Coordinates of N, CA, C and O in Angstrom, one line a residue:
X1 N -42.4 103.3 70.7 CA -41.7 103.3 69.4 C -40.4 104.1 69.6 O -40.3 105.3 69.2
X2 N -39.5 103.4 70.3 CA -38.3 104.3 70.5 C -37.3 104.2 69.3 O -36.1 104.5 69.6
X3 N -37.6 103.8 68.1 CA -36.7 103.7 67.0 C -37.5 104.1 65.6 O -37.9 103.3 64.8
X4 N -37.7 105.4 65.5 CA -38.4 106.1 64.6 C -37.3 106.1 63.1 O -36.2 106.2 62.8
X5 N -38.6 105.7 62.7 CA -38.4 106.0 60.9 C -38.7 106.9 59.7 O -39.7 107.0 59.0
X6 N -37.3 107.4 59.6 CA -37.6 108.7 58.9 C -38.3 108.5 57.5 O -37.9 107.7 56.7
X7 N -39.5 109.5 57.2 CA -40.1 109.2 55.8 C -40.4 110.6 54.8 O -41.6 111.1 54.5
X8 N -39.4 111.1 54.3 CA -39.0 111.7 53.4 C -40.5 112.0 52.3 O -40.8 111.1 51.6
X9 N -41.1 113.1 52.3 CA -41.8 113.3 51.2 C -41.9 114.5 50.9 O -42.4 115.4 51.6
X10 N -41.4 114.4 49.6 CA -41.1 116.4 48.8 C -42.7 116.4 47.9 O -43.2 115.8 46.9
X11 N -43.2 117.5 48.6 CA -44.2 118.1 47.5 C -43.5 119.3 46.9 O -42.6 120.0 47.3
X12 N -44.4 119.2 45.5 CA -44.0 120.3 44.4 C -45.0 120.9 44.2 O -46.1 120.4 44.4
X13 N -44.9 122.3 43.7 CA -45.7 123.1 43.5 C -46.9 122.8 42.6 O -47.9 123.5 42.5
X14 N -46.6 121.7 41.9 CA -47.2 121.4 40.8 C -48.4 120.3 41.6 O -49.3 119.9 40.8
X15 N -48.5 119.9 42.6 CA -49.2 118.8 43.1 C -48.2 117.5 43.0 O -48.5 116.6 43.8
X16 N -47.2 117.3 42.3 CA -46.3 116.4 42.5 C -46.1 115.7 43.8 O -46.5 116.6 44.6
X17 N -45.9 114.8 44.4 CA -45.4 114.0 45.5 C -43.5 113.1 44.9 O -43.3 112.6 43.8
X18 N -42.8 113.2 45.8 CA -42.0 111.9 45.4 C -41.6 111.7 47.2 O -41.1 112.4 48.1
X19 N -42.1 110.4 47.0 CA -41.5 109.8 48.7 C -41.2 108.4 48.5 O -41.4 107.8 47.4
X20 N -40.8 107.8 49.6 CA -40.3 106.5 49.8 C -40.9 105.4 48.9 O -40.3 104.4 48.5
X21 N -42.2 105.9 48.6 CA -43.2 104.7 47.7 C -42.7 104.8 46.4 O -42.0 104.0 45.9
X22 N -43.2 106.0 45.9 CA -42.1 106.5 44.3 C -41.1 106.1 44.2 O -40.6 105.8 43.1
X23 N -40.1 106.1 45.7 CA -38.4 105.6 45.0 C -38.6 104.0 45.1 O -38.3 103.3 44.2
X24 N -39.0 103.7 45.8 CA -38.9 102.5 46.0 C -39.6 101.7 44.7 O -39.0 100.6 44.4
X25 N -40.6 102.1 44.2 CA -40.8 101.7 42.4 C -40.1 102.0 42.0 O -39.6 101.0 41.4
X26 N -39.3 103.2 41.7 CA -38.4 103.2 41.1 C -37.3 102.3 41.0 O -37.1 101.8 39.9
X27 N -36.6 102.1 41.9 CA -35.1 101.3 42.8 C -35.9 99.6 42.3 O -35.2 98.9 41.5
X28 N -37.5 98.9 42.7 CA -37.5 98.1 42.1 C -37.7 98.0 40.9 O -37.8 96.8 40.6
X29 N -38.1 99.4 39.4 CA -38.2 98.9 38.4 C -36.3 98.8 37.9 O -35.8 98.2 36.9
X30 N -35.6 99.6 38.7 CA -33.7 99.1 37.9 C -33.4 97.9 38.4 O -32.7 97.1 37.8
X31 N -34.0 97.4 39.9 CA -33.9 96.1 40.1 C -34.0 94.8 39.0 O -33.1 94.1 38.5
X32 N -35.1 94.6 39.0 CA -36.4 93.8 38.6 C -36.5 94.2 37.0 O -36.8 93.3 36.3
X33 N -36.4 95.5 36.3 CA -36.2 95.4 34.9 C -38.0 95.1 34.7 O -38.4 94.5 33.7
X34 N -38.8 95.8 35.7 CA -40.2 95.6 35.1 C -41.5 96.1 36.3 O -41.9 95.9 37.5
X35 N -41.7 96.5 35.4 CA -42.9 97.9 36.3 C -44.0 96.6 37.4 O -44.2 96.7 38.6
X36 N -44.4 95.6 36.4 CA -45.3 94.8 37.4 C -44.4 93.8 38.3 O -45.0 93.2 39.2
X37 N -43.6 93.6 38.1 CA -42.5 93.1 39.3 C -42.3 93.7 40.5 O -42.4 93.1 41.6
X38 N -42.0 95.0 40.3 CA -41.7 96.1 41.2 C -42.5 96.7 42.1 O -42.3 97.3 43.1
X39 N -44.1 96.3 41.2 CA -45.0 96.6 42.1 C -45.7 95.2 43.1 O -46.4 95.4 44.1
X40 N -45.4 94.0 42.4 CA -45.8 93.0 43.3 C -44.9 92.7 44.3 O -45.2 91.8 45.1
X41 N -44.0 93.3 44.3 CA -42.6 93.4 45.2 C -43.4 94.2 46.5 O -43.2 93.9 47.7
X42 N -44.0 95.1 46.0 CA -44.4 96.4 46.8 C -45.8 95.8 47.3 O -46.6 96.4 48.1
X43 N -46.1 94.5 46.8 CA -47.8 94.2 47.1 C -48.6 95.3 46.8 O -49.6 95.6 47.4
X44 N -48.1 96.1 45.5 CA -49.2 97.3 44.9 C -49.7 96.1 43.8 O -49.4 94.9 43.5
X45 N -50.6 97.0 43.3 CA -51.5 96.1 42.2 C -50.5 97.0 40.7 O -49.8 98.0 40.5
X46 N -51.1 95.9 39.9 CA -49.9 96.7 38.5 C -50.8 97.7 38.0 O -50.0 98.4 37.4
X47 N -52.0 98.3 37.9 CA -52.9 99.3 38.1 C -51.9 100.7 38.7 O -51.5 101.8 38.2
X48 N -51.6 100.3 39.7 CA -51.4 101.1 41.0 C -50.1 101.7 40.1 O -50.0 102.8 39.5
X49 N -49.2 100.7 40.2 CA -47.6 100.7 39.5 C -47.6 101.8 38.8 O -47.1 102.9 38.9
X50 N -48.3 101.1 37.6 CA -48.5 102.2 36.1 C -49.0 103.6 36.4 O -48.7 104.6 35.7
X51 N -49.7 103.6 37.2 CA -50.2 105.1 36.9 C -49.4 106.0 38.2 O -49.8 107.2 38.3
X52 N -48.6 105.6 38.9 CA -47.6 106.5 39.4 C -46.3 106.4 38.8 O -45.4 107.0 39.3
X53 N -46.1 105.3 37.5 CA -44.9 105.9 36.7 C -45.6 106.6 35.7 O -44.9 107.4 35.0
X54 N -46.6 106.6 35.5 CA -47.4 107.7 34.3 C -47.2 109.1 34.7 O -46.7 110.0 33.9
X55 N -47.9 109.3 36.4 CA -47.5 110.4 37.0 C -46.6 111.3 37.2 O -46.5 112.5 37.5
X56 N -45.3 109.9 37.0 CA -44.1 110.7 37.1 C -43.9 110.5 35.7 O -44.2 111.5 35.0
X57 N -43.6 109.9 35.2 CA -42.8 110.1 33.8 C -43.8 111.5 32.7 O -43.8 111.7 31.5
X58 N -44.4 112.0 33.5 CA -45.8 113.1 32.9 C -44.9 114.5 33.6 O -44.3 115.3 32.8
X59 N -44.8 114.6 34.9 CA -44.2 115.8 35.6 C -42.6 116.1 35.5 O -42.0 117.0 36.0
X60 N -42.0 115.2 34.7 CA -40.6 115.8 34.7 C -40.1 115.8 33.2 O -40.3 114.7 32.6
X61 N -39.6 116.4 32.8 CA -39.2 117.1 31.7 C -38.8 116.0 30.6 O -38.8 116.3 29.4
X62 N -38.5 114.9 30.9 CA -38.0 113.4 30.5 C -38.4 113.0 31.3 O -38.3 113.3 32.5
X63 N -39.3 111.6 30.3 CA -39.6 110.6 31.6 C -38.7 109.7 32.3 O -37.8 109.0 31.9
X64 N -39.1 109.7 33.3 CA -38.2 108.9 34.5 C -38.2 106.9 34.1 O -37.3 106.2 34.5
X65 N -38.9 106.6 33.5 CA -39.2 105.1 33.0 C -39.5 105.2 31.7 O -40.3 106.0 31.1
X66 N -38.7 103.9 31.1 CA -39.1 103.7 29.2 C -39.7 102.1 29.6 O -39.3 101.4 30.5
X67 N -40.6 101.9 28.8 CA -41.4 100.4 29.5 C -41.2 99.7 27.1 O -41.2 100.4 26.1
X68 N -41.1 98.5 27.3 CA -41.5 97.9 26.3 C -42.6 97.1 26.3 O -42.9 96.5 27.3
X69 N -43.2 97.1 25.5 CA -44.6 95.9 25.7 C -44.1 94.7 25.4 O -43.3 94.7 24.6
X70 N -44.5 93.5 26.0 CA -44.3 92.2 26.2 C -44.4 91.6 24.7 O -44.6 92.4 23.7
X71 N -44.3 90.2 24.5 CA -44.6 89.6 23.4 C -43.8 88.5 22.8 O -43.6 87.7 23.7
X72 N -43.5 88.4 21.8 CA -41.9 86.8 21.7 C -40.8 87.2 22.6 O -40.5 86.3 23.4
X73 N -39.9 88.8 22.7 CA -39.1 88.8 23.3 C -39.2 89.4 24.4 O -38.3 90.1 24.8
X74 N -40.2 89.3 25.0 CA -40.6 90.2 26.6 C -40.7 91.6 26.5 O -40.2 92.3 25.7
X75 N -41.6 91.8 27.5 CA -41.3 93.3 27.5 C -40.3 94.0 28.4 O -39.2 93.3 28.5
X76 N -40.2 94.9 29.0 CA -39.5 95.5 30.1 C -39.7 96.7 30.3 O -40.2 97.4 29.5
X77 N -39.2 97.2 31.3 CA -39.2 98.7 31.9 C -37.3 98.8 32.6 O -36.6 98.0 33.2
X78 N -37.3 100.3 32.1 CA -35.4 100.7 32.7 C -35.8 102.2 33.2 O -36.6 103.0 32.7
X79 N -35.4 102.3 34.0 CA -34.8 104.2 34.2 C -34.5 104.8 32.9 O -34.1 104.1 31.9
X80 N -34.6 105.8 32.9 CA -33.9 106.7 32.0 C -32.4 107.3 32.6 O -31.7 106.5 33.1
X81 N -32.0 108.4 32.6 CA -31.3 108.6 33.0 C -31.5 109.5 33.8 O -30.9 109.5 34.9
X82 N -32.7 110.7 33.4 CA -33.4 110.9 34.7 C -33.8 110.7 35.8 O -33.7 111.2 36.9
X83 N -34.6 109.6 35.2 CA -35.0 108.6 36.2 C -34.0 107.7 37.6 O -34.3 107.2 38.7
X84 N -32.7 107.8 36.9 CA -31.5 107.2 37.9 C -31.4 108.5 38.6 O -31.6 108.4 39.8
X85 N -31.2 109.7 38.2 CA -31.0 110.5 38.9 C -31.9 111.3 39.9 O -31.5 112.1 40.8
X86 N -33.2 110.9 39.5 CA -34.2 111.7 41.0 C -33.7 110.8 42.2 O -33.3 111.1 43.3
X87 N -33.8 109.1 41.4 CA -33.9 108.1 42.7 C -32.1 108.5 43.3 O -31.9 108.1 44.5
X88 N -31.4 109.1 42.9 CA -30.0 109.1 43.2 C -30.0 110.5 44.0 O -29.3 110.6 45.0
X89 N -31.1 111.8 43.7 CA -31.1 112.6 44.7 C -31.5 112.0 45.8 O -31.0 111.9 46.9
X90 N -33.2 111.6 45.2 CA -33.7 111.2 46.8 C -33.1 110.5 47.7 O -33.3 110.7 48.9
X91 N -32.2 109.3 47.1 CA -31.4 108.6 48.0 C -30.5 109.6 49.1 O -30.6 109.9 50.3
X92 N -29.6 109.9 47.9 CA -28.7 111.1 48.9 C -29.5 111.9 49.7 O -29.0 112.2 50.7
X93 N -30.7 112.4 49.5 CA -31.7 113.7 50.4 C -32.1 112.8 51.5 O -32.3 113.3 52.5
X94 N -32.2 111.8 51.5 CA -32.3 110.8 53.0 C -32.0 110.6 53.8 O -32.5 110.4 54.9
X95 N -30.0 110.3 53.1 CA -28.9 109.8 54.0 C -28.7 111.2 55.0 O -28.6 111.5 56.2
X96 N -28.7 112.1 53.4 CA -27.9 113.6 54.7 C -29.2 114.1 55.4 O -29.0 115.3 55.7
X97 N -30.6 113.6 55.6 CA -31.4 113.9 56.4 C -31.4 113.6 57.4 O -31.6 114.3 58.4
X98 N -31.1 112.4 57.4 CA -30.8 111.4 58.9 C -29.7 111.6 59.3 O -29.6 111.9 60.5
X99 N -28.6 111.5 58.5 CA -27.3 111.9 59.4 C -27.3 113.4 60.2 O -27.1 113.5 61.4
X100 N -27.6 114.5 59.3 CA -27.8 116.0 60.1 C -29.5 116.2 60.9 O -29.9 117.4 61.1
X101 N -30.2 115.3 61.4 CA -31.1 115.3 62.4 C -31.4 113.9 62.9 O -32.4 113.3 63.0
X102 N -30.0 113.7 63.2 CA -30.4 112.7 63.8 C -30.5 112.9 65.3 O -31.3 112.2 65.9
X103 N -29.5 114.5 66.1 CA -29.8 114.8 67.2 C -31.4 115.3 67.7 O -31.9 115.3 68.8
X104 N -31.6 115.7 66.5 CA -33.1 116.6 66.7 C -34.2 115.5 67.0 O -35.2 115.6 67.8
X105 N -33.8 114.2 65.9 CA -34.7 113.2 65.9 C -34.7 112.1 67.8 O -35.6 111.9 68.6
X106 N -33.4 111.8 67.9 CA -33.3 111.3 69.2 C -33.7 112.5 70.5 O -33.8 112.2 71.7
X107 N -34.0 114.1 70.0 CA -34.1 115.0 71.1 C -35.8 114.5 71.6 O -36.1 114.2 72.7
X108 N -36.8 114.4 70.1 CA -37.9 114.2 70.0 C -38.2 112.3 70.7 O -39.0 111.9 71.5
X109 N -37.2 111.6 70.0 CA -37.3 110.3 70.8 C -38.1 110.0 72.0 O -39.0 109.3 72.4
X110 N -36.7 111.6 73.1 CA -36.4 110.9 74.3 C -37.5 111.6 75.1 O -37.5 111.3 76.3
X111 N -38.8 112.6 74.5 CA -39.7 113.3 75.2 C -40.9 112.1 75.0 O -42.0 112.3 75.5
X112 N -40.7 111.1 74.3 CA -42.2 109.7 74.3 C -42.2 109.6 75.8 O -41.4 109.7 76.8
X113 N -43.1 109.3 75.6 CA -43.7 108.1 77.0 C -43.0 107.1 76.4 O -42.7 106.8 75.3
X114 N -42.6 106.3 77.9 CA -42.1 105.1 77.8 C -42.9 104.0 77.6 O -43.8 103.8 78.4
X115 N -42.7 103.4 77.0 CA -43.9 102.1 76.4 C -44.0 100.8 77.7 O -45.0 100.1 78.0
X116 N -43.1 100.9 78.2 CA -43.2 99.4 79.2 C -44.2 100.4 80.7 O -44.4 99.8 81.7
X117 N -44.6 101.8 80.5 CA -45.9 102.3 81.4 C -46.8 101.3 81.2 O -47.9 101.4 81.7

């Protein structure tokens, strides 16, 4: 595996997690405009979905997702404004992770065993 992929996961003192899986629910509930979309997107079960936007929208001061219940005019789920803004850190906390280790990351590359041994 000579092309490693970086995977970002911040714990919090609180037991919190937010990594690739959390943004990526996230990024698909602003997509998709809907928590069980986002998660069949993800091949999570909508079980799964809800109770890590529960988790998060529980741990941060405002919740990160407002969800409507379905019915004549649909339901939906949006970001809050919070919510745009963790996935807008974590985005940015990825880019400048990989850009400022990327030497460190190709140093670790180049000590693999070579796969075609």
């Amino acid at each position: 595996m000579k092309n490693p992929k970086l995977r970002l996961k911040l714990t919090f003192d609180s037991g919190l997690t937010v990594g690739p899986g959390k943004a990526d629910l996230l990024q698909g509930i602003a997509t998709d405009g809907s928590i069980s979309a986002a998660g069949r997107r993800m091949r999570m079960s909508y079980k799964r979905a809800w109770m890590l936007v529960e988790e998060m929208n529980a741990a941060f001061e405002t919740p990160l997702v407002e969800s409507s219940r379905g019915g004549a005019s649909g339901g939906g789920a949006r970001l809050t404004e919070a919510g745009e803004a963790v996935l807008a850190h974590y985005r940015k906390l990825e880019t400048i992770t990989l850009a400022h280790g990327a030497d460190e990351i190709s140093g670790i590359t180049r000590l693999l065993k070579d796969e075609t041994d």
